[in-house]
Amino acid sequence: ETGVTQTPRHLVMGMTNKKSLKCEQHLGHNAMYWYKQSAKKPLELMFVYNFKEQTENNSVPSRFSPECPNSSHLFLHLHTLQPEDSALYLCASSQPRGVNRDGYTFGSGTRLTVV
Amino acid sequence: DQQVKQNSPSLSVQEGRISILNCDYTNSMFDYFLWYKKYPAEGPTFLISISSIKDKNEDGRFTVFLNKSAKHLSLHIVPSQPGDSAVYFCAASPGGMLTFGGGTRLMVKP
C-alpha cells in the first residue's frame, strides 16, 4: 500500500451504466489528481484538485465528472462511457504546488472495461 | 506537443549488465525531474529524483544524470536485476505539476 487507496480495482460497465471510482489518501496531502493510462499511451492528466478546488480540467469529456468533498477523498463519476474509455485510471496525491521532492504518490489504479 | 519524451518504448538487458533509460525535455522552465517505476496493474512508484541545480544523483543501484544544455536526463541501473523489469516513466516539473513521458518498458533477462 502506498498510502493512496483506489476502489474498485477492476470495473466492467456497460455504456449506459453509471458508476463511480473512489480514491482516498491519509498522507496529509492537499492536492489530488486523476490520470488515465491507455495502452501504449503516456499518462494523461485528467483533473487536478488543490485544497478541494478543481484547478485543472484537461479537456476531459463531460461523461467524466470529478468530485472532491475533502482533501482526503476524490471521486470520478462515470456515465454513458464509450469502449475507448477503457483504461487504467490512476489517482495520485501530493503536497500543493511548489517544489516537491518525491513528486506524487499514486494509487494502484482501477482497471476499467467498458462493454 | 509532448514536453517530455522517452523515445525508446522498450529496452532489453541481460541480468548483471547496465540499463540506461533516456528522457528528453523541451521546457527550459523544468527545474525538478523524477523517475517512476510501474509494474503491471499497479500505480507508478517514485524511484529517484534530481534538482536542476545538480547533474547527478545516486541511490544504491540507481543513478540519474541531468544534462541541462542538452535537455536530457538518463537513469542508470547497475547491476540490472530481473525484478527491475517494469515500465519506467520520467517526469518533469516547473514547480509542482508533473509532466510525464510516455514510458520505456525495461526487460531484464536472467
mmCIF file of C-alpha atoms in Angstrom:
data_model
loop_
_atom_site.group_PDB
_atom_site.id
_atom_site.type_symbol
_atom_site.label_atom_id
_atom_site.label_comp_id
_atom_site.label_asym_id
_atom_site.label_seq_id
_atom_site.Cartn_x
_atom_site.Cartn_y
_atom_site.Cartn_z
ATOM 1 C CA GLU A 1 0.000 0.000 0.000
ATOM 2 C CA THR A 2 1.345 3.391 -0.962
ATOM 3 C CA GLY A 3 -0.977 5.431 1.214
ATOM 4 C CA VAL A 4 -3.331 6.135 -1.698
ATOM 5 C CA THR A 5 -6.168 3.621 -1.931
ATOM 6 C CA GLN A 6 -8.337 3.216 -5.006
ATOM 7 C CA THR A 7 -11.544 1.205 -5.248
ATOM 8 C CA PRO A 8 -12.635 -0.814 -7.041
ATOM 9 C CA ARG A 9 -9.504 -2.406 -8.524
ATOM 10 C CA HIS A 10 -11.439 -3.692 -11.505
ATOM 11 C CA LEU A 11 -14.691 -2.487 -13.038
ATOM 12 C CA VAL A 12 -16.679 -3.677 -16.031
ATOM 13 C CA MET A 13 -19.554 -1.453 -17.051
ATOM 14 C CA GLY A 14 -21.968 -1.117 -19.911
ATOM 15 C CA MET A 15 -22.196 2.039 -21.959
ATOM 16 C CA THR A 16 -25.480 3.027 -20.308
ATOM 17 C CA ASN A 17 -24.329 2.417 -16.724
ATOM 18 C CA LYS A 18 -23.387 4.967 -14.088
ATOM 19 C CA LYS A 19 -20.520 4.090 -11.766
ATOM 20 C CA SER A 20 -18.026 5.884 -9.551
ATOM 21 C CA LEU A 21 -14.340 5.411 -8.832
ATOM 22 C CA LYS A 22 -13.086 6.254 -5.368
ATOM 23 C CA CYS A 23 -9.702 7.437 -4.158
ATOM 24 C CA GLU A 24 -8.633 8.000 -0.562
ATOM 25 C CA GLN A 25 -5.391 9.238 0.957
ATOM 26 C CA HIS A 26 -4.331 9.939 4.523
ATOM 27 C CA LEU A 27 -0.871 11.286 3.776
ATOM 28 C CA GLY A 28 -1.764 14.850 4.679
ATOM 29 C CA HIS A 29 -1.582 15.876 1.029
ATOM 30 C CA ASN A 30 -3.741 18.697 -0.242
ATOM 31 C CA ALA A 31 -3.509 18.095 -3.976
ATOM 32 C CA MET A 32 -5.180 15.159 -5.726
ATOM 33 C CA TYR A 33 -5.154 14.084 -9.346
ATOM 34 C CA TRP A 34 -6.893 11.767 -11.784
ATOM 35 C CA TYR A 35 -4.798 10.252 -14.577
ATOM 36 C CA LYS A 36 -5.777 7.944 -17.412
ATOM 37 C CA GLN A 37 -3.403 5.362 -18.804
ATOM 38 C CA SER A 38 -4.437 3.745 -22.073
ATOM 39 C CA ALA A 39 -2.445 1.034 -23.801
ATOM 40 C CA LYS A 40 0.723 2.373 -25.440
ATOM 41 C CA LYS A 41 -0.041 5.982 -24.487
ATOM 42 C CA PRO A 42 1.561 8.366 -21.978
ATOM 43 C CA LEU A 43 -0.096 9.070 -18.671
ATOM 44 C CA GLU A 44 -2.846 11.587 -19.402
ATOM 45 C CA LEU A 45 -3.696 14.130 -16.736
ATOM 46 C CA MET A 46 -7.461 14.492 -16.383
ATOM 47 C CA PHE A 47 -8.213 16.609 -13.323
ATOM 48 C CA VAL A 48 -6.339 18.389 -10.538
ATOM 49 C CA TYR A 49 -7.710 19.461 -7.167
ATOM 50 C CA ASN A 50 -5.846 21.736 -4.760
ATOM 51 C CA PHE A 51 -7.409 22.177 -1.326
ATOM 52 C CA LYS A 52 -10.680 20.677 -2.642
ATOM 53 C CA GLU A 53 -10.889 23.173 -5.512
ATOM 54 C CA GLN A 54 -10.593 21.991 -9.093
ATOM 55 C CA THR A 55 -7.637 23.803 -10.628
ATOM 56 C CA GLU A 56 -7.211 21.830 -13.832
ATOM 57 C CA ASN A 57 -9.561 20.149 -16.282
ATOM 58 C CA ASN A 58 -7.531 18.825 -19.162
ATOM 59 C CA SER A 59 -10.312 18.994 -21.785
ATOM 60 C CA VAL A 60 -11.946 15.887 -20.393
ATOM 61 C CA PRO A 61 -15.368 14.900 -21.836
ATOM 62 C CA SER A 62 -18.322 15.641 -19.584
ATOM 63 C CA ARG A 63 -19.112 11.926 -19.245
ATOM 64 C CA PHE A 64 -16.317 12.020 -16.638
ATOM 65 C CA SER A 65 -17.314 14.067 -13.582
ATOM 66 C CA PRO A 66 -14.894 14.509 -10.659
ATOM 67 C CA GLU A 67 -15.828 15.279 -7.085
ATOM 68 C CA CYS A 68 -13.570 16.213 -4.185
ATOM 69 C CA PRO A 69 -15.585 16.515 -0.951
ATOM 70 C CA ASN A 70 -12.459 16.974 1.191
ATOM 71 C CA SER A 71 -8.693 16.852 0.867
ATOM 72 C CA SER A 72 -8.597 13.116 1.607
ATOM 73 C CA HIS A 73 -11.181 11.859 -0.873
ATOM 74 C CA LEU A 74 -11.579 12.091 -4.626
ATOM 75 C CA PHE A 75 -14.231 10.529 -6.816
ATOM 76 C CA LEU A 76 -14.613 10.098 -10.542
ATOM 77 C CA HIS A 77 -18.236 9.664 -11.595
ATOM 78 C CA LEU A 78 -18.735 7.856 -14.878
ATOM 79 C CA HIS A 79 -21.794 7.841 -17.128
ATOM 80 C CA THR A 80 -22.527 6.867 -20.729
ATOM 81 C CA LEU A 81 -18.935 5.892 -21.376
ATOM 82 C CA GLN A 82 -17.574 4.600 -24.661
ATOM 83 C CA PRO A 83 -15.472 1.461 -25.249
ATOM 84 C CA GLU A 84 -12.452 3.695 -25.963
ATOM 85 C CA ASP A 85 -12.680 4.922 -22.361
ATOM 86 C CA SER A 86 -11.454 1.518 -21.243
ATOM 87 C CA ALA A 87 -8.146 2.167 -19.467
ATOM 88 C CA LEU A 88 -6.327 2.157 -16.149
ATOM 89 C CA TYR A 89 -7.480 5.147 -14.093
ATOM 90 C CA LEU A 90 -4.915 6.311 -11.580
ATOM 91 C CA CYS A 91 -5.366 8.595 -8.627
ATOM 92 C CA ALA A 92 -2.422 10.460 -7.127
ATOM 93 C CA SER A 93 -1.833 12.914 -4.321
ATOM 94 C CA SER A 94 0.911 15.354 -3.410
ATOM 95 C CA GLN A 95 1.680 18.459 -1.490
ATOM 96 C CA PRO A 96 0.221 21.513 -3.230
ATOM 97 C CA ARG A 97 2.082 23.361 -5.964
ATOM 98 C CA GLY A 98 5.666 24.040 -5.134
ATOM 99 C CA VAL A 99 8.944 22.133 -5.123
ATOM 100 C CA ASN A 100 8.036 18.563 -4.320
ATOM 101 C CA ARG A 101 10.979 16.232 -3.770
ATOM 102 C CA ASP A 102 9.063 12.995 -4.049
ATOM 103 C CA GLY A 103 6.553 14.004 -6.672
ATOM 104 C CA TYR A 104 3.210 12.293 -6.496
ATOM 105 C CA THR A 105 2.073 9.213 -4.620
ATOM 106 C CA PHE A 106 -0.064 7.034 -6.852
ATOM 107 C CA GLY A 107 -2.744 4.525 -6.028
ATOM 108 C CA SER A 108 -2.835 1.099 -7.655
ATOM 109 C CA GLY A 109 -5.439 2.201 -10.152
ATOM 110 C CA THR A 110 -8.842 0.988 -11.316
ATOM 111 C CA ARG A 111 -8.832 -1.130 -14.457
ATOM 112 C CA LEU A 112 -11.995 -0.048 -16.283
ATOM 113 C CA THR A 113 -13.516 -2.003 -19.131
ATOM 114 C CA VAL A 114 -16.477 -0.521 -20.995
ATOM 115 C CA VAL A 115 -18.535 -3.073 -22.917
ATOM 116 C CA ASP B 1 3.235 18.653 -28.263
ATOM 117 C CA GLN B 2 4.939 16.384 -25.747
ATOM 118 C CA GLN B 3 7.263 18.334 -23.477
ATOM 119 C CA VAL B 4 8.787 15.173 -22.026
ATOM 120 C CA LYS B 5 9.725 12.367 -24.387
ATOM 121 C CA GLN B 6 11.050 8.874 -23.916
ATOM 122 C CA ASN B 7 11.996 7.833 -27.418
ATOM 123 C CA SER B 8 12.672 4.174 -26.673
ATOM 124 C CA PRO B 9 9.446 2.304 -25.988
ATOM 125 C CA SER B 10 11.338 -0.776 -24.842
ATOM 126 C CA LEU B 11 14.770 -1.940 -23.735
ATOM 127 C CA SER B 12 16.093 -5.442 -23.157
ATOM 128 C CA VAL B 13 19.160 -6.025 -20.970
ATOM 129 C CA GLN B 14 20.958 -9.065 -19.590
ATOM 130 C CA GLU B 15 20.944 -9.562 -15.831
ATOM 131 C CA GLY B 16 24.025 -8.008 -14.215
ATOM 132 C CA ARG B 17 24.586 -5.519 -17.021
ATOM 133 C CA ILE B 18 23.826 -1.806 -17.034
ATOM 134 C CA SER B 19 20.392 -0.490 -18.057
ATOM 135 C CA ILE B 20 20.303 3.053 -19.424
ATOM 136 C CA LEU B 21 16.929 4.709 -19.864
ATOM 137 C CA ASN B 22 16.767 8.083 -21.592
ATOM 138 C CA CYS B 23 14.450 11.052 -21.448
ATOM 139 C CA ASP B 24 14.415 14.358 -23.340
ATOM 140 C CA TYR B 25 12.508 17.510 -22.482
ATOM 141 C CA THR B 26 11.815 20.788 -24.214
ATOM 142 C CA ASN B 27 10.649 23.155 -21.466
ATOM 143 C CA SER B 28 13.586 25.080 -20.000
ATOM 144 C CA MET B 29 11.388 26.038 -17.025
ATOM 145 C CA PHE B 30 11.503 22.478 -15.691
ATOM 146 C CA ASP B 31 13.552 22.519 -12.504
ATOM 147 C CA TYR B 32 12.885 19.116 -10.973
ATOM 148 C CA PHE B 33 12.995 15.704 -12.589
ATOM 149 C CA LEU B 34 11.805 12.345 -11.325
ATOM 150 C CA TRP B 35 11.784 8.723 -12.384
ATOM 151 C CA TYR B 36 8.900 6.402 -11.604
ATOM 152 C CA LYS B 37 8.700 2.640 -11.938
ATOM 153 C CA LYS B 38 5.467 0.862 -12.798
ATOM 154 C CA TYR B 39 4.577 -2.817 -12.613
ATOM 155 C CA PRO B 40 1.520 -4.131 -14.495
ATOM 156 C CA ALA B 41 -1.819 -3.456 -12.774
ATOM 157 C CA GLU B 42 -0.153 -1.165 -10.229
ATOM 158 C CA GLY B 43 0.325 2.569 -9.954
ATOM 159 C CA PRO B 44 3.727 4.174 -10.614
ATOM 160 C CA THR B 45 6.061 4.330 -7.626
ATOM 161 C CA PHE B 46 8.670 7.012 -7.068
ATOM 162 C CA LEU B 47 12.226 5.851 -7.734
ATOM 163 C CA ILE B 48 14.684 8.760 -7.754
ATOM 164 C CA SER B 49 14.734 12.483 -8.446
ATOM 165 C CA ILE B 50 17.152 15.272 -9.290
ATOM 166 C CA SER B 51 17.052 19.026 -8.993
ATOM 167 C CA SER B 52 18.179 21.185 -11.889
ATOM 168 C CA ILE B 53 20.998 22.561 -9.749
ATOM 169 C CA LYS B 54 22.652 19.127 -9.813
ATOM 170 C CA ASP B 55 23.895 16.944 -12.627
ATOM 171 C CA LYS B 56 23.925 13.619 -10.820
ATOM 172 C CA ASN B 57 22.049 11.878 -8.040
ATOM 173 C CA GLU B 58 22.767 8.371 -6.851
ATOM 174 C CA ASP B 59 20.719 5.977 -4.725
ATOM 175 C CA GLY B 60 22.058 2.459 -4.493
ATOM 176 C CA ARG B 61 21.925 0.802 -7.891
ATOM 177 C CA PHE B 62 20.104 3.781 -9.410
ATOM 178 C CA THR B 63 21.780 6.933 -10.724
ATOM 179 C CA VAL B 64 20.114 9.781 -12.543
ATOM 180 C CA PHE B 65 22.151 12.103 -14.747
ATOM 181 C CA LEU B 66 20.976 15.511 -15.924
ATOM 182 C CA ASN B 67 22.441 17.377 -18.892
ATOM 183 C CA LYS B 68 20.705 20.755 -18.882
ATOM 184 C CA SER B 69 22.370 22.068 -22.012
ATOM 185 C CA ALA B 70 21.094 19.067 -23.958
ATOM 186 C CA LYS B 71 17.783 18.974 -22.052
ATOM 187 C CA HIS B 72 18.396 15.302 -21.437
ATOM 188 C CA LEU B 73 18.290 13.042 -18.439
ATOM 189 C CA SER B 74 19.070 9.394 -18.062
ATOM 190 C CA LEU B 75 18.569 6.674 -15.475
ATOM 191 C CA HIS B 76 21.319 4.112 -14.994
ATOM 192 C CA ILE B 77 20.620 0.839 -13.209
ATOM 193 C CA VAL B 78 23.704 -1.150 -12.257
ATOM 194 C CA PRO B 79 23.645 -4.095 -11.951
ATOM 195 C CA SER B 80 20.285 -4.815 -13.546
ATOM 196 C CA GLN B 81 18.140 -7.476 -11.890
ATOM 197 C CA PRO B 82 15.119 -9.403 -13.212
ATOM 198 C CA GLY B 83 12.968 -7.629 -10.615
ATOM 199 C CA ASP B 84 13.795 -4.340 -12.340
ATOM 200 C CA SER B 85 11.630 -5.418 -15.286
ATOM 201 C CA ALA B 86 8.897 -2.783 -15.414
ATOM 202 C CA VAL B 87 7.842 0.361 -17.247
ATOM 203 C CA TYR B 88 9.872 3.431 -16.296
ATOM 204 C CA PHE B 89 8.437 6.933 -16.611
ATOM 205 C CA CYS B 90 10.402 10.120 -16.398
ATOM 206 C CA ALA B 91 8.600 13.225 -15.190
ATOM 207 C CA ALA B 92 9.495 16.889 -15.016
ATOM 208 C CA SER B 93 8.178 19.796 -13.008
ATOM 209 C CA PRO B 94 8.411 23.577 -13.288
ATOM 210 C CA GLY B 95 7.484 23.819 -9.638
ATOM 211 C CA GLY B 96 4.911 21.239 -8.592
ATOM 212 C CA MET B 97 2.804 19.987 -11.510
ATOM 213 C CA LEU B 98 4.398 16.956 -13.147
ATOM 214 C CA THR B 99 4.571 16.242 -16.881
ATOM 215 C CA PHE B 100 5.223 12.593 -17.713
ATOM 216 C CA GLY B 101 6.984 10.933 -20.594
ATOM 217 C CA GLY B 102 5.457 8.007 -22.453
ATOM 218 C CA GLY B 103 7.431 5.355 -20.600
ATOM 219 C CA THR B 104 10.068 2.765 -21.504
ATOM 220 C CA ARG B 105 9.468 -0.925 -20.872
ATOM 221 C CA LEU B 106 12.617 -2.493 -19.419
ATOM 222 C CA MET B 107 13.058 -6.249 -19.629
ATOM 223 C CA VAL B 108 15.953 -7.750 -17.687
ATOM 224 C CA LYS B 109 16.699 -11.286 -18.836
ATOM 225 C CA PRO B 110 18.135 -13.826 -16.378
#
